Each structure stands twice: as structure tokens, then as C-alpha cells.
Tab-separated table of N, CA, C and O in Angstrom:
chain	number	residue	atom	x	y	z
A	1	UNK	N	-79.367	59.810	-17.228
A	1	UNK	CA	-80.425	59.580	-18.918
A	1	UNK	C	-79.667	58.524	-19.171
A	1	UNK	O	-79.146	57.774	-18.778
A	2	UNK	N	-80.895	58.005	-20.182
A	2	UNK	CA	-81.498	56.646	-20.669
A	2	UNK	C	-79.885	56.302	-21.645
A	2	UNK	O	-79.628	57.048	-22.395
A	3	UNK	N	-79.195	54.876	-22.128
A	3	UNK	CA	-78.504	55.003	-22.775
A	3	UNK	C	-79.041	54.486	-24.018
A	3	UNK	O	-79.828	53.976	-23.964
A	4	UNK	N	-78.635	55.106	-25.162
A	4	UNK	CA	-78.820	55.535	-26.302
A	4	UNK	C	-78.435	54.343	-27.416
A	4	UNK	O	-77.362	54.578	-27.615
A	5	UNK	N	-79.022	53.382	-27.587
A	5	UNK	CA	-78.298	52.228	-28.292
A	5	UNK	C	-78.410	53.201	-30.156
A	5	UNK	O	-79.532	53.481	-30.508
A	6	UNK	N	-77.434	52.395	-30.973
A	6	UNK	CA	-77.058	52.831	-32.353
A	6	UNK	C	-78.183	52.004	-32.904
A	6	UNK	O	-78.818	51.096	-32.363
A	7	UNK	N	-78.678	52.444	-34.059
A	7	UNK	CA	-79.765	51.745	-35.094
A	7	UNK	C	-79.100	50.826	-35.564
A	7	UNK	O	-77.949	50.704	-35.854
A	8	UNK	N	-80.001	49.959	-36.061
A	8	UNK	CA	-80.089	48.411	-36.448
A	8	UNK	C	-80.800	48.511	-37.979
A	8	UNK	O	-81.890	48.804	-37.493
A	9	UNK	N	-79.544	48.604	-38.734
A	9	UNK	CA	-80.551	48.405	-39.973
A	9	UNK	C	-79.877	47.338	-41.241
A	9	UNK	O	-78.237	46.778	-40.840
A	10	UNK	N	-80.933	46.577	-41.891
A	10	UNK	CA	-79.994	45.425	-42.871
A	10	UNK	C	-81.283	45.241	-43.583
A	10	UNK	O	-82.324	45.498	-43.424
A	11	UNK	N	-80.871	44.067	-44.282
A	11	UNK	CA	-81.821	43.470	-45.734
A	11	UNK	C	-82.847	42.402	-45.221
A	11	UNK	O	-82.281	41.779	-43.928
A	12	UNK	N	-83.784	42.203	-45.149
A	12	UNK	CA	-84.702	41.714	-45.278
A	12	UNK	C	-84.441	40.162	-45.112
A	12	UNK	O	-84.502	39.071	-44.310
A	13	UNK	N	-83.699	39.700	-46.299
A	13	UNK	CA	-82.899	38.663	-46.261
A	13	UNK	C	-82.142	38.236	-45.037
A	13	UNK	O	-81.965	36.909	-44.392
A	14	UNK	N	-80.806	39.088	-44.903
A	14	UNK	CA	-79.801	38.474	-43.479
A	14	UNK	C	-81.368	38.807	-42.778
A	14	UNK	O	-80.571	37.844	-41.456
A	15	UNK	N	-82.185	39.765	-41.790
A	15	UNK	CA	-82.665	39.595	-41.180
A	15	UNK	C	-83.583	38.440	-40.818
A	15	UNK	O	-83.645	37.887	-39.918
A	16	UNK	N	-83.799	37.651	-41.784
A	16	UNK	CA	-84.482	36.457	-41.646
A	16	UNK	C	-83.546	35.482	-41.320
A	16	UNK	O	-83.731	34.469	-40.440
A	17	UNK	N	-82.404	35.447	-41.808
A	17	UNK	CA	-81.543	34.618	-41.514
A	17	UNK	C	-80.764	34.679	-39.837
A	17	UNK	O	-80.497	33.542	-39.461
A	18	UNK	N	-80.619	35.609	-39.795
A	18	UNK	CA	-80.387	36.416	-38.145
A	18	UNK	C	-81.560	35.656	-37.193
A	18	UNK	O	-81.084	35.275	-36.088
A	19	UNK	N	-82.706	35.831	-37.657
A	19	UNK	CA	-83.918	35.773	-36.758
A	19	UNK	C	-83.726	34.152	-36.694
A	19	UNK	O	-83.655	34.067	-35.380
A	20	UNK	N	-83.856	33.287	-37.332
A	20	UNK	CA	-83.652	31.507	-37.349
A	20	UNK	C	-82.663	31.541	-36.247
A	20	UNK	O	-82.970	30.847	-35.718
A	21	UNK	N	-81.646	31.883	-36.636
A	21	UNK	CA	-80.454	31.906	-36.058
A	21	UNK	C	-80.722	31.979	-34.385
A	21	UNK	O	-80.345	31.260	-33.877
A	22	UNK	N	-81.068	33.197	-34.103
A	22	UNK	CA	-81.536	33.822	-32.880
A	22	UNK	C	-82.336	32.900	-32.069
A	22	UNK	O	-82.300	32.482	-31.008
A	23	UNK	N	-83.309	32.756	-33.274
A	23	UNK	CA	-84.668	31.487	-31.982
A	23	UNK	C	-84.064	29.965	-32.414
A	23	UNK	O	-84.317	29.588	-30.972
A	24	UNK	N	-83.133	29.474	-32.987
A	24	UNK	CA	-82.685	28.381	-32.761
A	24	UNK	C	-81.425	28.454	-31.414
A	24	UNK	O	-81.466	27.337	-30.898
A	25	UNK	N	-80.910	29.295	-31.280
A	25	UNK	CA	-80.005	29.708	-30.064
A	25	UNK	C	-80.783	29.764	-28.793
A	25	UNK	O	-80.749	29.069	-27.931
A	26	UNK	N	-81.593	30.609	-29.038
A	26	UNK	CA	-82.932	30.722	-27.875
A	26	UNK	C	-83.566	29.460	-27.247
A	26	UNK	O	-83.542	28.820	-26.151
A	27	UNK	N	-83.727	28.380	-28.554
A	27	UNK	CA	-84.364	27.281	-27.698
A	27	UNK	C	-83.141	26.238	-27.311
A	27	UNK	O	-83.515	25.106	-26.229
A	28	UNK	N	-81.747	26.282	-27.660
A	28	UNK	CA	-80.733	25.932	-26.777
A	28	UNK	C	-80.259	26.324	-25.638
A	28	UNK	O	-79.625	25.816	-25.542
A	29	UNK	N	-81.191	27.579	-25.554
A	29	UNK	CA	-80.814	28.565	-23.956
A	29	UNK	C	-79.273	29.152	-24.255
A	29	UNK	O	-78.726	29.033	-23.372
A	30	UNK	N	-79.170	29.442	-25.090
A	30	UNK	CA	-77.883	30.387	-25.516
A	30	UNK	C	-77.877	31.603	-25.150
A	30	UNK	O	-79.143	32.236	-24.909
A	31	UNK	N	-76.965	31.823	-23.797
A	31	UNK	CA	-77.011	32.866	-23.294
A	31	UNK	C	-77.168	34.154	-23.328
A	31	UNK	O	-78.250	35.160	-23.310
A	32	UNK	N	-76.828	34.785	-24.885
A	32	UNK	CA	-77.202	35.581	-25.427
A	32	UNK	C	-78.279	35.841	-26.808
A	32	UNK	O	-78.254	37.099	-27.240
A	33	UNK	N	-79.094	35.124	-26.519
A	33	UNK	CA	-79.844	34.984	-27.637
A	33	UNK	C	-81.001	35.927	-27.324
A	33	UNK	O	-81.803	36.493	-28.586
A	34	UNK	N	-81.320	36.212	-26.644
A	34	UNK	CA	-82.434	36.951	-26.015
A	34	UNK	C	-82.284	38.396	-26.444
A	34	UNK	O	-83.250	39.316	-26.818
A	35	UNK	N	-80.670	38.878	-25.789
A	35	UNK	CA	-80.517	40.045	-26.237
A	35	UNK	C	-80.354	40.218	-28.205
A	35	UNK	O	-80.780	41.111	-28.703
A	36	UNK	N	-79.935	39.027	-28.446
A	36	UNK	CA	-79.844	39.242	-30.211
A	36	UNK	C	-81.485	39.607	-30.631
A	36	UNK	O	-81.454	40.149	-31.708
A	37	UNK	N	-82.151	38.227	-29.969
A	37	UNK	CA	-83.620	38.956	-30.498
A	37	UNK	C	-84.244	40.354	-30.231
A	37	UNK	O	-84.498	40.633	-30.704
A	38	UNK	N	-83.451	40.747	-29.381
A	38	UNK	CA	-84.248	41.493	-28.810
A	38	UNK	C	-83.636	43.391	-30.112
A	38	UNK	O	-84.439	43.766	-30.959
A	39	UNK	N	-82.407	43.040	-30.533
A	39	UNK	CA	-81.961	43.788	-31.259
A	39	UNK	C	-82.584	43.680	-32.829
A	39	UNK	O	-82.906	44.663	-33.318
A	40	UNK	N	-82.685	42.548	-33.108
A	40	UNK	CA	-83.094	41.910	-34.106
A	40	UNK	C	-85.122	42.652	-34.353
A	40	UNK	O	-85.597	42.585	-35.702
A	41	UNK	N	-85.307	42.367	-33.450
A	41	UNK	CA	-86.643	42.900	-33.243
A	41	UNK	C	-87.106	44.453	-33.861
A	41	UNK	O	-87.936	44.880	-34.270
A	42	UNK	N	-86.054	45.418	-33.279
A	42	UNK	CA	-85.758	46.717	-33.279
A	42	UNK	C	-85.374	47.166	-34.743
A	42	UNK	O	-85.431	48.510	-35.076
A	43	UNK	N	-84.602	46.196	-35.266
A	43	UNK	CA	-84.083	46.624	-36.511
A	43	UNK	C	-84.935	47.114	-37.730
A	43	UNK	O	-86.125	46.753	-37.962
A	44	UNK	N	-84.601	48.157	-38.206
A	44	UNK	CA	-85.060	48.764	-39.376
A	44	UNK	C	-84.570	47.870	-41.302
A	44	UNK	O	-83.601	47.752	-40.943
A	45	UNK	N	-85.306	48.030	-41.602
A	45	UNK	CA	-85.172	46.945	-43.063
A	45	UNK	C	-85.280	47.668	-44.019
A	45	UNK	O	-85.821	48.852	-43.980
A	46	UNK	N	-83.886	47.620	-45.220
A	46	UNK	CA	-84.061	47.978	-46.154
A	46	UNK	C	-83.090	47.401	-47.708
A	46	UNK	O	-82.750	46.103	-47.068
A	47	UNK	N	-84.248	47.461	-48.429
A	47	UNK	CA	-83.903	46.773	-49.671
A	47	UNK	C	-82.397	47.041	-49.951
A	47	UNK	O	-81.620	47.808	-49.824
A	48	UNK	N	-81.729	45.664	-50.254
A	48	UNK	CA	-80.310	44.887	-50.552
A	48	UNK	C	-80.256	46.508	-51.839
A	48	UNK	O	-80.877	46.976	-53.087
A	49	UNK	N	-78.959	47.193	-51.613
A	49	UNK	CA	-78.811	47.929	-53.069
A	49	UNK	C	-79.073	49.584	-52.436
A	49	UNK	O	-78.767	50.941	-52.964
A	50	UNK	N	-79.828	49.471	-51.394
A	50	UNK	CA	-80.746	51.120	-50.777
A	50	UNK	C	-80.560	51.274	-49.195
A	50	UNK	O	-80.604	52.121	-49.134
A	51	UNK	N	-79.074	50.433	-48.888
A	51	UNK	CA	-78.480	50.959	-48.025
A	51	UNK	C	-77.620	51.940	-47.672
A	51	UNK	O	-76.911	51.992	-48.652
A	52	UNK	N	-77.457	53.030	-46.560
A	52	UNK	CA	-76.092	53.711	-47.024
A	52	UNK	C	-74.853	52.924	-46.802
A	52	UNK	O	-74.633	51.620	-46.847
A	53	UNK	N	-73.641	53.711	-47.356
A	53	UNK	CA	-72.486	53.123	-47.536
A	53	UNK	C	-71.557	52.816	-46.795
A	53	UNK	O	-71.137	51.446	-46.463
A	54	UNK	N	-71.750	53.238	-45.001
A	54	UNK	CA	-71.634	52.527	-44.124
A	54	UNK	C	-72.287	51.488	-43.280
A	54	UNK	O	-71.761	50.907	-42.317
A	55	UNK	N	-73.276	50.646	-43.678
A	55	UNK	CA	-74.508	49.384	-43.594
A	55	UNK	C	-73.799	48.166	-44.265
A	55	UNK	O	-73.598	48.281	-45.406
A	56	UNK	N	-73.415	47.164	-44.110
A	56	UNK	CA	-72.959	46.153	-44.724
A	56	UNK	C	-73.344	45.081	-44.477
A	56	UNK	O	-74.320	44.744	-42.871
A	57	UNK	N	-73.912	44.014	-45.579
A	57	UNK	CA	-74.530	43.273	-45.188
A	57	UNK	C	-73.879	41.587	-44.717
A	57	UNK	O	-72.159	41.752	-45.005
A	58	UNK	N	-74.518	40.289	-44.918
A	58	UNK	CA	-73.903	39.477	-44.590
A	58	UNK	C	-73.393	39.016	-45.931
A	58	UNK	O	-73.579	39.294	-46.750
A	59	UNK	N	-71.825	37.948	-45.685
A	59	UNK	CA	-71.366	37.833	-46.673
A	59	UNK	C	-70.550	39.018	-47.737
A	59	UNK	O	-70.215	38.867	-48.627
A	60	UNK	N	-70.285	40.172	-47.029
A	60	UNK	CA	-69.388	41.097	-47.791
A	60	UNK	C	-67.903	41.275	-46.780
A	60	UNK	O	-67.910	40.874	-45.484
A	61	UNK	N	-66.905	41.717	-47.352
A	61	UNK	CA	-65.853	41.977	-46.873
A	61	UNK	C	-65.669	43.251	-46.524
A	61	UNK	O	-66.394	44.115	-46.920
A	62	UNK	N	-65.083	43.368	-45.462
A	62	UNK	CA	-65.362	45.018	-44.499
A	62	UNK	C	-63.856	45.475	-44.020
A	62	UNK	O	-63.237	44.487	-43.527
A	63	UNK	N	-63.527	46.912	-44.203
A	63	UNK	CA	-62.147	47.345	-43.454
A	63	UNK	C	-62.269	48.465	-42.910
A	63	UNK	O	-63.372	49.308	-42.700
A	64	UNK	N	-62.155	47.931	-41.063
A	64	UNK	CA	-62.119	48.995	-40.527
A	64	UNK	C	-61.068	49.343	-39.532
A	64	UNK	O	-60.007	48.782	-39.622
A	65	UNK	N	-60.901	50.636	-38.669
A	65	UNK	CA	-59.946	51.177	-37.963
A	65	UNK	C	-60.518	50.856	-36.387
A	65	UNK	O	-61.275	51.595	-36.038
A	66	UNK	N	-59.600	50.517	-35.798
A	66	UNK	CA	-60.227	50.640	-34.030
A	66	UNK	C	-59.330	51.918	-33.263
A	66	UNK	O	-58.147	51.359	-33.869
A	67	UNK	N	-59.722	52.637	-32.958
A	67	UNK	CA	-59.704	53.709	-32.159
A	67	UNK	C	-58.183	53.467	-31.132
A	67	UNK	O	-58.700	52.545	-30.651
A	68	UNK	N	-56.982	53.840	-31.319
A	68	UNK	CA	-56.154	53.676	-30.035
A	68	UNK	C	-55.564	51.943	-30.768
A	68	UNK	O	-54.651	51.871	-29.373
A	69	UNK	N	-55.488	51.310	-31.461
A	69	UNK	CA	-55.258	49.861	-31.601
A	69	UNK	C	-54.251	50.332	-32.609
A	69	UNK	O	-53.672	51.122	-32.908
A	70	UNK	N	-53.048	49.525	-31.863
A	70	UNK	CA	-51.711	49.204	-32.583
A	70	UNK	C	-51.568	48.758	-34.212
A	70	UNK	O	-50.845	49.330	-34.790
A	71	UNK	N	-52.856	48.083	-34.462
A	71	UNK	CA	-53.088	47.640	-35.796
A	71	UNK	C	-53.993	48.421	-36.407
A	71	UNK	O	-55.149	48.208	-35.592
A	72	UNK	N	-53.640	49.438	-37.091
A	72	UNK	CA	-54.736	50.365	-38.062
A	72	UNK	C	-56.095	49.621	-38.412
A	72	UNK	O	-57.289	50.031	-38.248
A	73	UNK	N	-55.711	48.356	-39.519
A	73	UNK	CA	-56.948	47.837	-40.422
A	73	UNK	C	-56.798	46.246	-40.093
A	73	UNK	O	-56.095	45.692	-40.040
A	74	UNK	N	-58.157	45.677	-40.234
A	74	UNK	CA	-58.407	44.728	-40.409
A	74	UNK	C	-59.451	44.311	-41.533
A	74	UNK	O	-59.976	44.970	-41.631
A	75	UNK	N	-59.091	43.295	-41.853
A	75	UNK	CA	-60.273	42.691	-42.940
A	75	UNK	C	-60.754	42.147	-42.447
A	75	UNK	O	-60.545	40.485	-41.780
A	76	UNK	N	-62.351	41.498	-42.953
A	76	UNK	CA	-62.654	40.552	-42.079
A	76	UNK	C	-64.399	40.336	-42.998
A	76	UNK	O	-64.731	41.027	-43.506
A	77	UNK	N	-64.307	39.025	-42.980
A	77	UNK	CA	-65.719	38.434	-43.876
A	77	UNK	C	-66.703	37.995	-43.186
A	77	UNK	O	-66.408	37.340	-41.842
A	78	UNK	N	-68.060	38.459	-42.536
A	78	UNK	CA	-69.165	37.470	-42.202
A	78	UNK	C	-70.076	36.722	-43.052
A	78	UNK	O	-70.232	37.074	-43.678
A	79	UNK	N	-69.554	35.297	-42.375
A	79	UNK	CA	-70.418	34.545	-42.936
A	79	UNK	C	-71.698	33.630	-42.268
A	79	UNK	O	-71.509	33.462	-40.596
A	80	UNK	N	-72.834	33.524	-42.932
A	80	UNK	CA	-73.755	32.984	-42.019
A	80	UNK	C	-73.811	31.623	-42.969
A	80	UNK	O	-74.095	31.427	-43.982
A	81	UNK	N	-73.933	30.270	-41.807
A	81	UNK	CA	-73.964	28.928	-42.259
A	81	UNK	C	-75.119	28.429	-41.773
A	81	UNK	O	-75.479	28.217	-40.606
A	82	UNK	N	-75.486	27.500	-42.461
A	82	UNK	CA	-76.894	26.865	-41.411
A	82	UNK	C	-76.818	26.146	-40.426
A	82	UNK	O	-77.676	26.155	-39.753
A	83	UNK	N	-75.879	25.069	-40.720
A	83	UNK	CA	-75.495	24.625	-39.450
A	83	UNK	C	-74.397	25.141	-38.290
A	83	UNK	O	-74.889	24.389	-37.229
A	84	UNK	N	-73.800	25.972	-38.686
A	84	UNK	CA	-72.932	26.581	-37.787
A	84	UNK	C	-73.095	28.086	-37.005
A	84	UNK	O	-72.579	28.329	-35.877
A	85	UNK	N	-74.278	28.818	-37.772
A	85	UNK	CA	-74.582	29.721	-36.964
A	85	UNK	C	-73.380	31.075	-37.601
A	85	UNK	O	-72.751	30.591	-38.534
A	86	UNK	N	-73.551	31.820	-36.960
A	86	UNK	CA	-72.293	33.178	-37.887
A	86	UNK	C	-71.218	33.016	-37.231
A	86	UNK	O	-70.581	32.604	-36.098
A	87	UNK	N	-70.015	33.280	-38.537
A	87	UNK	CA	-68.588	33.054	-38.349
A	87	UNK	C	-67.987	34.234	-38.895
A	87	UNK	O	-68.161	35.028	-39.594
A	88	UNK	N	-67.154	34.986	-37.708
A	88	UNK	CA	-66.319	35.914	-38.389
A	88	UNK	C	-64.939	35.186	-38.962
A	88	UNK	O	-64.306	34.940	-38.029
């Protein structure tokens, strides 16, 4: 049975920013750039405000729970900056 990857859904704005970053990383021969580009190419796009509640965009805070972890919740902000790529 083939591995089924989870769907990828993002806004057009986030897609453009991540695609630009992935292409720059590919030009620098970054090892994971090809995988990132593949994921971005299969992404479905939706307009801001029209995505499901469990889909987060860049520059938003989220709280998540890791099953089995001793720490129940973490808060994290995903930020894209032009010069340094994604920061978590």
C-alpha cells in the first residue's frame, strides 16, 4: 500500500512566499529544497479567511498538543523573513 501524504492547503500569498524561498534554497543546493518544492506544487490554495479552522497561515500563533509528550502544549509563531527564510 502506498503512503498517503496529508493534504496541503495554503493561501496564495503564503504559497508565493514559500515557493520563492524553496526556489532560492534549491539554487543553493539545500538538501530538502526538492521535497519542499514538491509539497508546494501539490498544495491546494484558498483565499484568506476561507480556510478551515485547523489550517494556519504564516505569521499566526498556534497552540498544539503532542501525543505522549510530557509537556502538553507549546505556543509557536511561524514567520517568514526575506533574508533568512522560515523561522520557528
